[in-house]
């Protein structure tokens, strides 16, 4: 049996303790064995990252851009292989997995490019012969803690800016997606970074997270995952004042469909945002708020679409929705389906596991109707292919229902009215707002993040990433 090792200080470091990674489309298929980092491994990785950062942070930005471009090129060249690993271990369809690898390529390319744009600003001074400008320096050692639902895109959108701006990285992926993390690390390991500038430590989130949160040499932590873990991490890290923390957490996202909506656009947008990636996106829509004139038509059309979705093995090209990623998520989904029925929501599609030839975590896409915002299925993040229709009287009432959640990640409206669209965009409590499109979709070069309980700290991605991954200094220079 081969145990895939961690990558620490430029070396592959194995361990006797390991986790076993299983294919959710076929529980008989073992994807691989992955070393769990010990406390000593994590301490070694942090020490190596600290030393390497001095070298990496002082390299010419164009040299760092070259390294990022070489990572992007290799990711692109290996896209079919990486997409297959991702689909096999996480359960995204091959099409979705290929798209996700493409997103990682674009992200590394973007941050290579951004180093070739303006890096600071110049200001006039109140004083004669004085110029003022700003510079951006690295933060230092950055811990990157990522979830299982985007095994390569989320790591890319944290690792690429961290490295671009001269930081060193300690990468801690979610255990169930170690194979993708390992494949990404294999590529980064060959990009010519100084030993220790990039480290992979796989294993228990609690063990590694606690060390990272309390370690004086970890200067920043960027986290994506559940609100519960993110909030705990925030509390632990804030116990020491010299670390910055960015957390991207849960969502309970809504879409508002008005009487004047184009129903085809509504159905396509909702099918994508509620059931794409098996509903396992933090930006996924799970509350479909609809005004009375189109409620029944939309319910019928959506039911028809949901029932037509082909659920199956992620590696089968004809599959439209893959399995749930792991057993505890499947249990969560099923328990919420039961809660929804007990709360009085009407189950109009799905609601049960599907038996296939492969033993896998296959769940039928599930649609409820007649929901209210008080129901737990409309307040708590489920993170599965489960959505609920809720009737609203009008735009104003719809907005009130949409905002009635502790979360604020994504929101959408389907309408032909420019006025309603503008009104909604000003009032929807969310960090990402879509009009006549799937609210689950974002792009790699624009700010990403939520408000309320969905996030803390500066936005991720695009030029916004600079705020978190650099420290800004202001320079006052008198010429004589
Ligand atoms: P998800 O189930 O969506 O992956 P989690 O919040 O459970 O969300 O996990 C997100 C990431 O946080 C994973 O890499 C996980 O291992 C890690 N993690 C879990 N517990 C902790 C913790 N106490 N401190 C830091 N990271 C943690």
Short mmCIF file of C-alpha atoms and ligand atoms in Angstrom, two decimals:
data_model
loop_
_atom_site.label_atom_id
_atom_site.label_comp_id
_atom_site.label_asym_id
_atom_site.label_seq_id
_atom_site.Cartn_x
_atom_site.Cartn_y
_atom_site.Cartn_z
CA UNK A 1 0.00 0.00 0.00
CA UNK A 2 1.31 3.42 -0.95
CA UNK A 3 0.77 6.34 1.44
CA UNK A 4 0.93 9.66 -0.35
CA UNK A 5 3.12 11.91 1.80
CA UNK A 6 2.92 15.51 2.95
CA UNK A 7 5.19 18.13 1.39
CA UNK A 8 7.25 19.99 3.97
CA UNK A 9 10.33 22.17 3.48
CA UNK A 10 10.71 21.00 -0.10
CA UNK A 11 10.63 17.28 0.84
CA UNK A 12 7.97 14.59 0.64
CA UNK A 13 7.47 13.53 4.26
CA UNK A 14 5.56 10.37 5.02
CA UNK A 15 3.76 9.31 8.17
CA UNK A 16 2.45 6.05 9.60
CA UNK A 17 -0.91 7.67 10.28
CA UNK A 18 -3.07 8.06 7.18
CA UNK A 19 -6.60 8.57 5.93
CA UNK A 20 -8.32 6.46 3.29
CA UNK A 21 -10.01 8.26 0.48
CA UNK A 22 -13.15 6.70 -1.06
CA UNK A 23 -14.98 7.41 -4.33
CA UNK A 24 -18.53 8.61 -3.47
CA UNK A 25 -19.84 7.20 -6.79
CA UNK A 26 -18.52 3.76 -5.88
CA UNK A 27 -17.74 3.05 -2.24
CA UNK A 28 -15.76 -0.07 -3.26
CA UNK A 29 -13.25 2.13 -5.09
CA UNK A 30 -10.38 3.35 -2.87
CA UNK A 31 -8.93 6.51 -4.40
CA UNK A 32 -5.81 6.48 -2.22
CA UNK A 33 -4.14 6.69 1.18
CA UNK A 34 -2.92 10.05 2.45
CA UNK A 35 -0.47 10.78 5.27
CA UNK A 36 -1.85 12.65 8.26
CA UNK A 37 0.56 15.34 9.39
CA UNK A 38 1.73 15.04 13.01
CA UNK A 39 2.08 18.07 15.29
CA UNK A 40 5.84 17.96 14.62
CA UNK A 41 5.22 17.92 10.85
CA UNK A 42 3.07 21.04 11.16
CA UNK A 43 5.64 22.82 13.32
CA UNK A 44 8.37 21.90 10.81
CA UNK A 45 6.28 23.22 7.93
CA UNK A 46 5.66 26.54 9.70
CA UNK A 47 9.38 26.92 10.49
CA UNK A 48 10.32 26.14 6.88
CA UNK A 49 7.69 28.56 5.58
CA UNK A 50 9.03 31.31 7.83
CA UNK A 51 12.59 30.85 6.57
CA UNK A 52 11.58 30.52 2.91
CA UNK A 53 9.39 33.60 3.03
CA UNK A 54 12.47 35.79 3.49
CA UNK A 55 13.80 34.57 0.14
CA UNK A 56 10.51 34.26 -1.75
CA UNK A 57 9.21 37.65 -0.58
CA UNK A 58 12.33 39.33 -1.95
CA UNK A 59 12.31 37.72 -5.40
CA UNK A 60 11.47 40.01 -8.29
CA UNK A 61 7.70 40.04 -8.86
CA UNK A 62 8.31 38.92 -12.46
CA UNK A 63 10.11 35.83 -11.18
CA UNK A 64 7.11 35.01 -9.02
CA UNK A 65 4.85 35.60 -12.03
CA UNK A 66 6.94 33.10 -14.02
CA UNK A 67 6.45 30.47 -11.31
CA UNK A 68 2.68 31.05 -11.27
CA UNK A 69 2.54 30.82 -15.05
CA UNK A 70 4.43 27.55 -15.01
CA UNK A 71 1.88 26.19 -12.48
CA UNK A 72 -0.97 27.39 -14.73
CA UNK A 73 0.61 25.77 -17.79
CA UNK A 74 1.05 22.45 -16.04
CA UNK A 75 -2.51 22.55 -14.66
CA UNK A 76 -3.78 23.19 -18.17
CA UNK A 77 -1.70 20.39 -19.67
CA UNK A 78 -2.96 17.96 -17.02
CA UNK A 79 -6.60 19.08 -17.04
CA UNK A 80 -8.14 15.74 -18.13
CA UNK A 81 -6.17 13.81 -15.48
CA UNK A 82 -6.91 16.34 -12.72
CA UNK A 83 -10.60 16.54 -13.62
CA UNK A 84 -10.82 12.76 -13.39
CA UNK A 85 -9.18 12.70 -9.95
CA UNK A 86 -11.52 15.46 -8.79
CA UNK A 87 -14.66 13.79 -10.15
CA UNK A 88 -13.62 10.44 -8.73
CA UNK A 89 -12.95 11.68 -5.23
CA UNK A 90 -15.49 14.52 -4.78
CA UNK A 91 -18.33 13.36 -7.04
CA UNK A 92 -18.62 16.38 -9.32
CA UNK A 93 -19.50 15.40 -12.87
CA UNK A 94 -16.58 15.32 -15.30
CA UNK A 95 -17.92 18.44 -17.00
CA UNK A 96 -18.08 20.33 -13.69
CA UNK A 97 -14.67 19.02 -12.62
CA UNK A 98 -13.10 20.08 -15.94
CA UNK A 99 -14.62 23.54 -15.47
CA UNK A 100 -13.20 23.72 -11.97
CA UNK A 101 -9.68 22.87 -13.12
CA UNK A 102 -10.08 25.57 -15.78
CA UNK A 103 -10.95 28.00 -13.03
CA UNK A 104 -7.72 27.11 -11.21
CA UNK A 105 -5.72 27.67 -14.43
CA UNK A 106 -7.34 31.09 -14.93
CA UNK A 107 -6.68 32.04 -11.32
CA UNK A 108 -2.94 31.26 -11.44
CA UNK A 109 -2.68 33.11 -14.76
CA UNK A 110 -4.58 36.08 -13.39
CA UNK A 111 -2.25 36.50 -10.41
CA UNK A 112 0.81 36.10 -12.64
CA UNK A 113 -0.60 38.89 -14.79
CA UNK A 114 -1.57 41.17 -11.91
CA UNK A 115 2.08 41.39 -10.87
CA UNK A 116 2.62 43.13 -14.21
CA UNK A 117 0.12 45.89 -13.41
CA UNK A 118 0.41 48.89 -11.09
CA UNK A 119 1.43 47.85 -7.60
CA UNK A 120 0.76 51.00 -5.60
CA UNK A 121 -0.59 54.51 -5.84
CA UNK A 122 0.97 57.96 -6.03
CA UNK A 123 -0.51 60.91 -4.15
CA UNK A 124 0.05 64.65 -4.07
CA UNK A 125 1.38 66.12 -0.83
CA UNK A 126 0.43 69.15 1.24
CA UNK A 127 4.14 69.83 1.62
CA UNK A 128 6.50 71.17 -1.06
CA UNK A 129 9.03 68.83 -2.74
CA UNK A 130 7.31 65.84 -1.20
CA UNK A 131 5.85 62.85 -2.99
CA UNK A 132 3.70 60.22 -1.37
CA UNK A 133 3.27 56.66 -2.61
CA UNK A 134 2.05 53.33 -1.31
CA UNK A 135 3.71 49.92 -1.47
CA UNK A 136 2.48 46.43 -0.75
CA UNK A 137 4.64 43.99 1.16
CA UNK A 138 3.99 40.33 1.90
CA UNK A 139 2.19 39.45 5.12
CA UNK A 140 4.51 36.49 5.86
CA UNK A 141 3.39 32.90 6.46
CA UNK A 142 -0.17 32.24 5.28
CA UNK A 143 -2.17 29.17 6.33
CA UNK A 144 -4.66 28.14 3.64
CA UNK A 145 -7.51 26.00 5.06
CA UNK A 146 -9.95 24.73 2.46
CA UNK A 147 -13.19 22.70 2.25
CA UNK A 148 -14.04 19.63 0.18
CA UNK A 149 -16.60 21.12 -2.21
CA UNK A 150 -14.16 22.91 -4.56
CA UNK A 151 -11.01 20.81 -4.14
CA UNK A 152 -8.91 22.75 -6.65
CA UNK A 153 -10.62 26.10 -7.30
CA UNK A 154 -10.74 27.27 -3.68
CA UNK A 155 -7.11 26.27 -2.96
CA UNK A 156 -6.09 28.05 -6.19
CA UNK A 157 -7.84 31.30 -5.32
CA UNK A 158 -6.02 31.40 -1.98
CA UNK A 159 -2.62 29.92 -2.91
CA UNK A 160 -2.13 31.93 -6.13
CA UNK A 161 -2.50 35.41 -4.54
CA UNK A 162 -0.60 34.33 -1.42
CA UNK A 163 2.40 33.27 -3.51
CA UNK A 164 2.05 36.13 -6.00
CA UNK A 165 2.41 38.73 -3.28
CA UNK A 166 5.50 37.02 -1.81
CA UNK A 167 4.02 35.06 1.08
CA UNK A 168 4.84 31.47 1.90
CA UNK A 169 2.04 28.96 2.24
CA UNK A 170 0.93 26.16 4.54
CA UNK A 171 -1.85 24.37 2.67
CA UNK A 172 -4.32 22.32 4.74
CA UNK A 173 -7.01 20.77 2.49
CA UNK A 174 -10.14 18.97 3.68
CA UNK A 175 -9.30 15.33 4.31
CA UNK A 176 -11.88 13.86 1.90
CA UNK A 177 -10.28 15.63 -1.06
CA UNK A 178 -6.63 14.84 -0.36
CA UNK A 179 -6.08 13.31 -3.82
CA UNK A 180 -6.79 16.58 -5.63
CA UNK A 181 -4.76 18.55 -3.09
CA UNK A 182 -1.90 16.13 -3.55
CA UNK A 183 -2.02 16.39 -7.35
CA UNK A 184 -1.99 20.19 -7.12
CA UNK A 185 0.95 20.05 -4.71
CA UNK A 186 2.88 17.79 -7.06
CA UNK A 187 2.59 20.51 -9.70
CA UNK A 188 3.48 23.40 -7.38
CA UNK A 189 6.46 21.41 -6.07
CA UNK A 190 7.99 21.52 -9.56
CA UNK A 191 7.53 25.27 -10.10
CA UNK A 192 10.94 26.28 -8.78
CA UNK A 193 9.86 27.92 -5.50
CA UNK A 194 12.42 27.99 -2.66
CA UNK A 195 12.11 24.93 -0.40
CA UNK A 196 9.50 25.73 2.27
CA UNK A 197 7.68 28.47 0.33
CA UNK A 198 4.84 26.01 -0.23
CA UNK A 199 3.94 23.17 2.16
CA UNK A 200 1.15 20.61 2.17
CA UNK A 201 -0.07 19.33 5.53
CA UNK A 202 -2.98 16.91 5.28
CA UNK A 203 -5.00 15.53 8.17
CA UNK A 204 -7.37 16.52 10.94
CA UNK A 205 -8.73 20.05 10.74
CA UNK A 206 -9.03 20.32 14.50
CA UNK A 207 -5.42 19.26 15.18
CA UNK A 208 -3.80 21.30 12.42
CA UNK A 209 -6.24 24.22 12.83
CA UNK A 210 -5.50 24.57 16.51
CA UNK A 211 -1.73 24.61 15.97
CA UNK A 212 -2.04 27.15 13.17
CA UNK A 213 -4.43 29.40 15.13
CA UNK A 214 -2.10 29.57 18.11
CA UNK A 215 1.28 29.72 16.35
CA UNK A 216 3.07 33.08 16.54
CA UNK A 217 4.81 32.50 13.18
CA UNK A 218 1.57 32.12 11.22
CA UNK A 219 0.79 35.66 10.11
CA UNK A 220 -2.48 35.09 8.28
CA UNK A 221 -5.14 32.42 7.95
CA UNK A 222 -7.48 32.24 4.99
CA UNK A 223 -10.31 29.79 5.59
CA UNK A 224 -13.30 28.55 3.61
CA UNK A 225 -15.71 26.13 5.27
CA UNK A 226 -18.59 25.94 7.69
CA UNK A 227 -19.75 28.89 9.78
CA UNK A 228 -19.25 26.85 12.93
CA UNK A 229 -15.58 26.03 12.28
CA UNK A 230 -14.83 29.45 10.78
CA UNK A 231 -16.25 31.25 13.81
CA UNK A 232 -14.27 29.06 16.18
CA UNK A 233 -11.10 29.66 14.19
CA UNK A 234 -11.75 33.39 14.27
CA UNK A 235 -12.17 33.33 18.04
CA UNK A 236 -9.04 31.22 18.58
CA UNK A 237 -6.90 33.30 16.26
CA UNK A 238 -8.08 36.59 17.63
CA UNK A 239 -6.83 35.47 20.99
CA UNK A 240 -3.47 36.58 19.58
CA UNK A 241 -3.33 39.96 17.98
CA UNK A 242 -0.67 39.52 15.31
CA UNK A 243 -2.60 37.29 12.90
CA UNK A 244 -5.12 38.28 10.28
CA UNK A 245 -8.00 35.99 9.48
CA UNK A 246 -10.30 35.79 6.51
CA UNK A 247 -13.24 33.38 6.67
CA UNK A 248 -15.66 32.50 3.90
CA UNK A 249 -18.45 30.50 5.48
CA UNK A 250 -21.98 29.25 4.91
CA UNK A 251 -24.97 30.54 3.01
CA UNK A 252 -28.73 30.15 2.86
CA UNK A 253 -29.10 31.80 -0.47
CA UNK A 254 -32.34 32.89 -2.05
CA UNK A 255 -33.58 33.75 -5.52
CA UNK A 256 -36.63 35.94 -6.06
CA UNK A 257 -38.78 35.23 -9.13
CA UNK A 258 -41.27 37.99 -9.95
CA UNK A 259 -44.48 37.79 -12.00
CA UNK A 260 -42.75 39.46 -14.97
CA UNK A 261 -39.92 36.89 -15.07
CA UNK A 262 -38.80 35.00 -18.15
CA UNK A 263 -39.68 31.51 -16.90
CA UNK A 264 -37.11 29.77 -19.10
CA UNK A 265 -34.36 31.89 -17.56
CA UNK A 266 -35.80 31.24 -14.09
CA UNK A 267 -35.82 27.46 -14.58
CA UNK A 268 -32.29 27.38 -16.03
CA UNK A 269 -30.90 29.66 -13.32
CA UNK A 270 -32.51 27.71 -10.49
CA UNK A 271 -31.62 24.28 -11.90
CA UNK A 272 -27.99 25.41 -12.04
CA UNK A 273 -27.83 27.18 -8.71
CA UNK A 274 -29.80 24.66 -6.63
CA UNK A 275 -28.60 21.38 -8.16
CA UNK A 276 -25.29 22.14 -9.93
CA UNK A 277 -22.37 20.50 -8.09
CA UNK A 278 -25.07 18.42 -6.31
CA UNK A 279 -26.11 21.56 -4.41
CA UNK A 280 -22.76 21.54 -2.62
CA UNK A 281 -21.71 25.12 -3.28
CA UNK A 282 -21.65 27.76 -0.55
CA UNK A 283 -23.30 30.02 -3.15
CA UNK A 284 -26.01 27.45 -4.02
CA UNK A 285 -29.62 28.63 -4.00
CA UNK A 286 -31.85 26.73 -1.60
CA UNK A 287 -34.77 29.17 -1.20
CA UNK A 288 -36.88 29.94 -4.27
CA UNK A 289 -39.13 32.87 -3.45
CA UNK A 290 -41.88 33.41 -6.00
CA UNK A 291 -44.73 35.91 -6.47
CA UNK A 292 -48.26 34.48 -6.99
CA UNK A 293 -48.66 35.10 -10.75
CA UNK A 294 -45.92 32.60 -11.68
CA UNK A 295 -45.76 30.39 -8.59
CA UNK A 296 -47.61 27.36 -9.96
CA UNK A 297 -46.08 27.55 -13.43
CA UNK A 298 -42.59 27.74 -11.98
CA UNK A 299 -43.28 24.89 -9.53
CA UNK A 300 -44.49 22.69 -12.42
CA UNK A 301 -41.63 23.58 -14.75
CA UNK A 302 -39.02 23.10 -12.05
CA UNK A 303 -40.47 19.76 -11.00
CA UNK A 304 -40.30 18.61 -14.60
CA UNK A 305 -36.66 19.74 -14.88
CA UNK A 306 -35.63 18.20 -11.56
CA UNK A 307 -37.22 14.86 -12.41
CA UNK A 308 -35.37 14.80 -15.73
CA UNK A 309 -31.89 15.24 -14.20
CA UNK A 310 -29.74 12.13 -14.70
CA UNK A 311 -28.12 11.29 -11.36
CA UNK A 312 -25.22 8.86 -11.47
CA UNK A 313 -21.54 8.04 -11.44
CA UNK A 314 -19.51 11.25 -11.69
CA UNK A 315 -17.17 9.62 -14.21
CA UNK A 316 -19.99 8.69 -16.58
CA UNK A 317 -20.14 11.36 -19.31
CA UNK A 318 -23.94 11.23 -19.42
CA UNK A 319 -24.38 12.06 -15.72
CA UNK A 320 -25.91 15.47 -15.00
CA UNK A 321 -25.74 15.36 -11.20
CA UNK A 322 -23.10 13.39 -9.32
CA UNK A 323 -23.37 11.78 -5.88
CA UNK A 324 -23.26 13.52 -2.51
CA UNK A 325 -19.58 13.84 -1.60
CA UNK A 326 -19.48 11.78 1.59
CA UNK A 327 -21.59 9.77 4.00
CA UNK A 328 -22.03 12.34 6.77
CA UNK A 329 -23.21 14.94 4.21
CA UNK A 330 -25.71 12.41 2.87
CA UNK A 331 -27.02 11.82 6.41
CA UNK A 332 -27.36 15.58 6.87
CA UNK A 333 -29.28 15.93 3.60
CA UNK A 334 -31.64 13.08 4.47
CA UNK A 335 -32.26 14.41 7.95
CA UNK A 336 -33.21 17.83 6.55
CA UNK A 337 -35.55 16.19 4.03
CA UNK A 338 -37.30 14.54 6.98
CA UNK A 339 -37.32 17.81 8.94
CA UNK A 340 -38.88 19.60 5.95
CA UNK A 341 -41.70 17.06 5.74
CA UNK A 342 -42.30 17.22 9.50
CA UNK A 343 -42.40 21.01 9.30
CA UNK A 344 -45.21 20.79 6.75
CA UNK A 345 -43.40 21.59 3.50
CA UNK A 346 -44.79 19.67 0.52
CA UNK A 347 -42.27 17.31 -1.11
CA UNK A 348 -42.84 17.72 -4.87
CA UNK A 349 -39.74 15.97 -6.27
CA UNK A 350 -37.01 13.62 -5.05
CA UNK A 351 -36.54 13.12 -1.35
CA UNK A 352 -34.81 9.73 -1.28
CA UNK A 353 -31.59 7.92 -2.10
CA UNK A 354 -31.34 6.26 -5.50
CA UNK A 355 -30.09 2.69 -5.88
CA UNK A 356 -27.58 2.16 -8.68
CA UNK A 357 -25.33 -0.67 -9.77
CA UNK A 358 -22.45 1.11 -8.02
CA UNK A 359 -22.77 1.44 -4.27
CA UNK A 360 -22.61 5.26 -4.02
CA UNK A 361 -24.10 8.24 -2.21
CA UNK A 362 -26.79 8.96 -4.82
CA UNK A 363 -29.58 11.27 -3.72
CA UNK A 364 -32.45 12.41 -5.93
CA UNK A 365 -32.54 16.18 -6.42
CA UNK A 366 -35.20 17.32 -3.99
CA UNK A 367 -37.76 20.08 -4.27
CA UNK A 368 -40.19 21.26 -1.63
CA UNK A 369 -43.11 23.66 -2.14
CA UNK A 370 -45.29 25.63 0.26
CA UNK A 371 -42.38 26.58 2.50
CA UNK A 372 -42.17 29.42 4.99
CA UNK A 373 -39.03 31.24 6.08
CA UNK A 374 -39.47 30.06 9.67
CA UNK A 375 -38.89 26.43 8.69
CA UNK A 376 -35.49 25.04 9.59
CA UNK A 377 -35.02 23.91 5.97
CA UNK A 378 -35.23 27.60 5.05
CA UNK A 379 -33.01 28.89 7.83
CA UNK A 380 -30.18 26.38 8.15
CA UNK A 381 -27.57 25.56 5.52
CA UNK A 382 -28.15 22.01 4.21
CA UNK A 383 -25.36 21.90 1.59
CA UNK A 384 -27.08 19.36 -0.60
CA UNK A 385 -29.43 19.14 -3.61
CA UNK A 386 -32.45 20.33 -1.63
CA UNK A 387 -34.43 23.51 -2.37
CA UNK A 388 -37.78 24.91 -1.29
CA UNK A 389 -40.36 27.16 -2.97
CA UNK A 390 -41.79 29.94 -0.83
CA UNK A 391 -44.62 32.22 -1.97
CA UNK A 392 -44.23 36.00 -1.58
CA UNK A 393 -46.90 38.67 -2.11
CA UNK A 394 -44.73 41.06 -4.14
CA UNK A 395 -41.20 42.44 -4.58
CA UNK A 396 -41.15 44.12 -1.17
CA UNK A 397 -42.39 41.03 0.65
CA UNK A 398 -40.03 38.83 -1.40
CA UNK A 399 -37.06 40.94 -0.33
CA UNK A 400 -38.16 40.74 3.28
CA UNK A 401 -38.27 36.93 3.07
CA UNK A 402 -34.99 36.77 1.15
CA UNK A 403 -33.19 38.81 3.80
CA UNK A 404 -34.71 36.81 6.67
CA UNK A 405 -31.61 34.69 7.30
CA UNK A 406 -28.44 35.06 9.36
CA UNK A 407 -26.42 34.52 6.16
CA UNK A 408 -25.60 36.85 3.27
CA UNK A 409 -23.53 35.20 0.56
CA UNK A 410 -25.41 35.14 -2.76
CA UNK A 411 -28.83 36.34 -3.92
CA UNK A 412 -30.63 36.59 -7.23
CA UNK A 413 -33.67 38.06 -8.92
CA UNK A 414 -35.43 37.04 -12.13
CA UNK A 415 -37.37 39.94 -13.62
CA UNK A 416 -37.80 41.92 -16.83
CA UNK A 417 -38.13 45.17 -14.89
CA UNK A 418 -35.07 47.38 -14.67
CA UNK A 419 -36.67 49.18 -11.76
CA UNK A 420 -37.29 46.00 -9.75
CA UNK A 421 -33.78 44.81 -10.54
CA UNK A 422 -32.24 48.04 -9.27
CA UNK A 423 -34.46 48.10 -6.18
CA UNK A 424 -33.43 44.51 -5.39
CA UNK A 425 -29.71 45.08 -5.96
CA UNK A 426 -29.75 47.97 -3.49
CA UNK A 427 -31.56 46.01 -0.77
CA UNK A 428 -30.67 42.32 -1.03
CA UNK A 429 -28.40 41.48 1.90
CA UNK A 430 -25.69 39.51 0.11
CA UNK A 431 -22.11 39.90 -1.07
CA UNK A 432 -22.85 38.43 -4.53
CA UNK A 433 -25.97 39.50 -6.41
CA UNK A 434 -27.15 38.16 -9.78
CA UNK A 435 -29.89 39.41 -12.08
CA UNK A 436 -31.46 36.96 -14.57
CA UNK A 437 -28.63 34.46 -14.05
CA UNK A 438 -27.61 31.67 -11.68
CA UNK A 439 -26.66 33.28 -8.35
CA UNK A 440 -24.28 30.39 -7.64
CA UNK A 441 -21.89 31.44 -10.39
CA UNK A 442 -19.01 33.85 -9.83
CA UNK A 443 -15.91 34.59 -11.93
CA UNK A 444 -12.24 34.30 -11.03
CA UNK A 445 -11.26 37.94 -11.51
CA UNK A 446 -13.88 39.76 -9.42
CA UNK A 447 -14.33 40.21 -5.65
CA UNK A 448 -15.94 37.26 -3.88
CA UNK A 449 -17.37 37.04 -0.37
CA UNK A 450 -20.39 37.45 1.84
CA UNK A 451 -21.85 39.62 4.55
CA UNK A 452 -23.61 38.79 7.87
CA UNK A 453 -22.68 35.27 9.08
CA UNK A 454 -21.32 34.29 5.65
CA UNK A 455 -17.94 35.89 5.91
CA UNK A 456 -15.37 37.88 7.79
CA UNK A 457 -12.48 39.92 6.51
CA UNK A 458 -11.58 41.33 3.12
CA UNK A 459 -12.98 39.96 -0.14
CA UNK A 460 -11.17 37.18 -1.99
CA UNK A 461 -10.13 36.91 -5.66
CA UNK A 462 -9.37 39.46 -8.33
CA UNK A 463 -7.67 42.70 -7.39
CA UNK A 464 -9.52 42.58 -4.04
CA UNK A 465 -7.20 39.78 -2.88
CA UNK A 466 -4.36 42.26 -2.47
CA UNK A 467 -5.92 43.65 0.70
CA UNK A 468 -5.65 40.40 2.61
CA UNK A 469 -2.40 39.07 1.20
CA UNK A 470 -0.31 42.23 1.54
CA UNK A 471 0.51 44.88 4.09
CA UNK A 472 0.30 48.38 2.76
CA UNK A 473 2.84 51.04 3.65
CA UNK A 474 2.65 54.75 2.82
CA UNK A 475 5.91 56.48 1.90
CA UNK A 476 6.61 60.20 2.24
CA UNK A 477 9.67 61.12 0.18
CA UNK A 478 11.20 64.60 0.17
CA UNK A 479 13.35 65.07 -2.90
CA UNK A 480 15.68 67.71 -1.41
P1 LIG B 1 -16.61 21.50 5.08
O1 LIG B 1 -17.36 20.38 5.74
O2 LIG B 1 -17.42 22.32 4.12
O3 LIG B 1 -15.29 21.07 4.51
P2 LIG B 1 -15.54 22.43 7.59
O4 LIG B 1 -15.72 23.76 8.24
O5 LIG B 1 -15.91 21.23 8.37
O6 LIG B 1 -16.35 22.55 6.23
O7 LIG B 1 -14.03 22.25 7.12
C1 LIG B 1 -13.36 23.20 6.34
C2 LIG B 1 -11.86 23.05 6.56
O8 LIG B 1 -11.57 23.39 7.91
C3 LIG B 1 -11.36 21.62 6.37
O9 LIG B 1 -10.06 21.66 5.79
C4 LIG B 1 -11.31 21.11 7.79
O10 LIG B 1 -10.38 20.04 7.95
C5 LIG B 1 -10.83 22.34 8.52
N1 LIG B 1 -11.12 22.34 9.97
C6 LIG B 1 -11.94 21.55 10.67
N2 LIG B 1 -11.91 21.85 11.99
C7 LIG B 1 -11.05 22.88 12.12
C8 LIG B 1 -10.59 23.68 13.22
N3 LIG B 1 -11.01 23.47 14.46
N4 LIG B 1 -9.69 24.66 12.96
C9 LIG B 1 -9.28 24.91 11.69
N5 LIG B 1 -9.68 24.20 10.62
C10 LIG B 1 -10.54 23.20 10.81
#
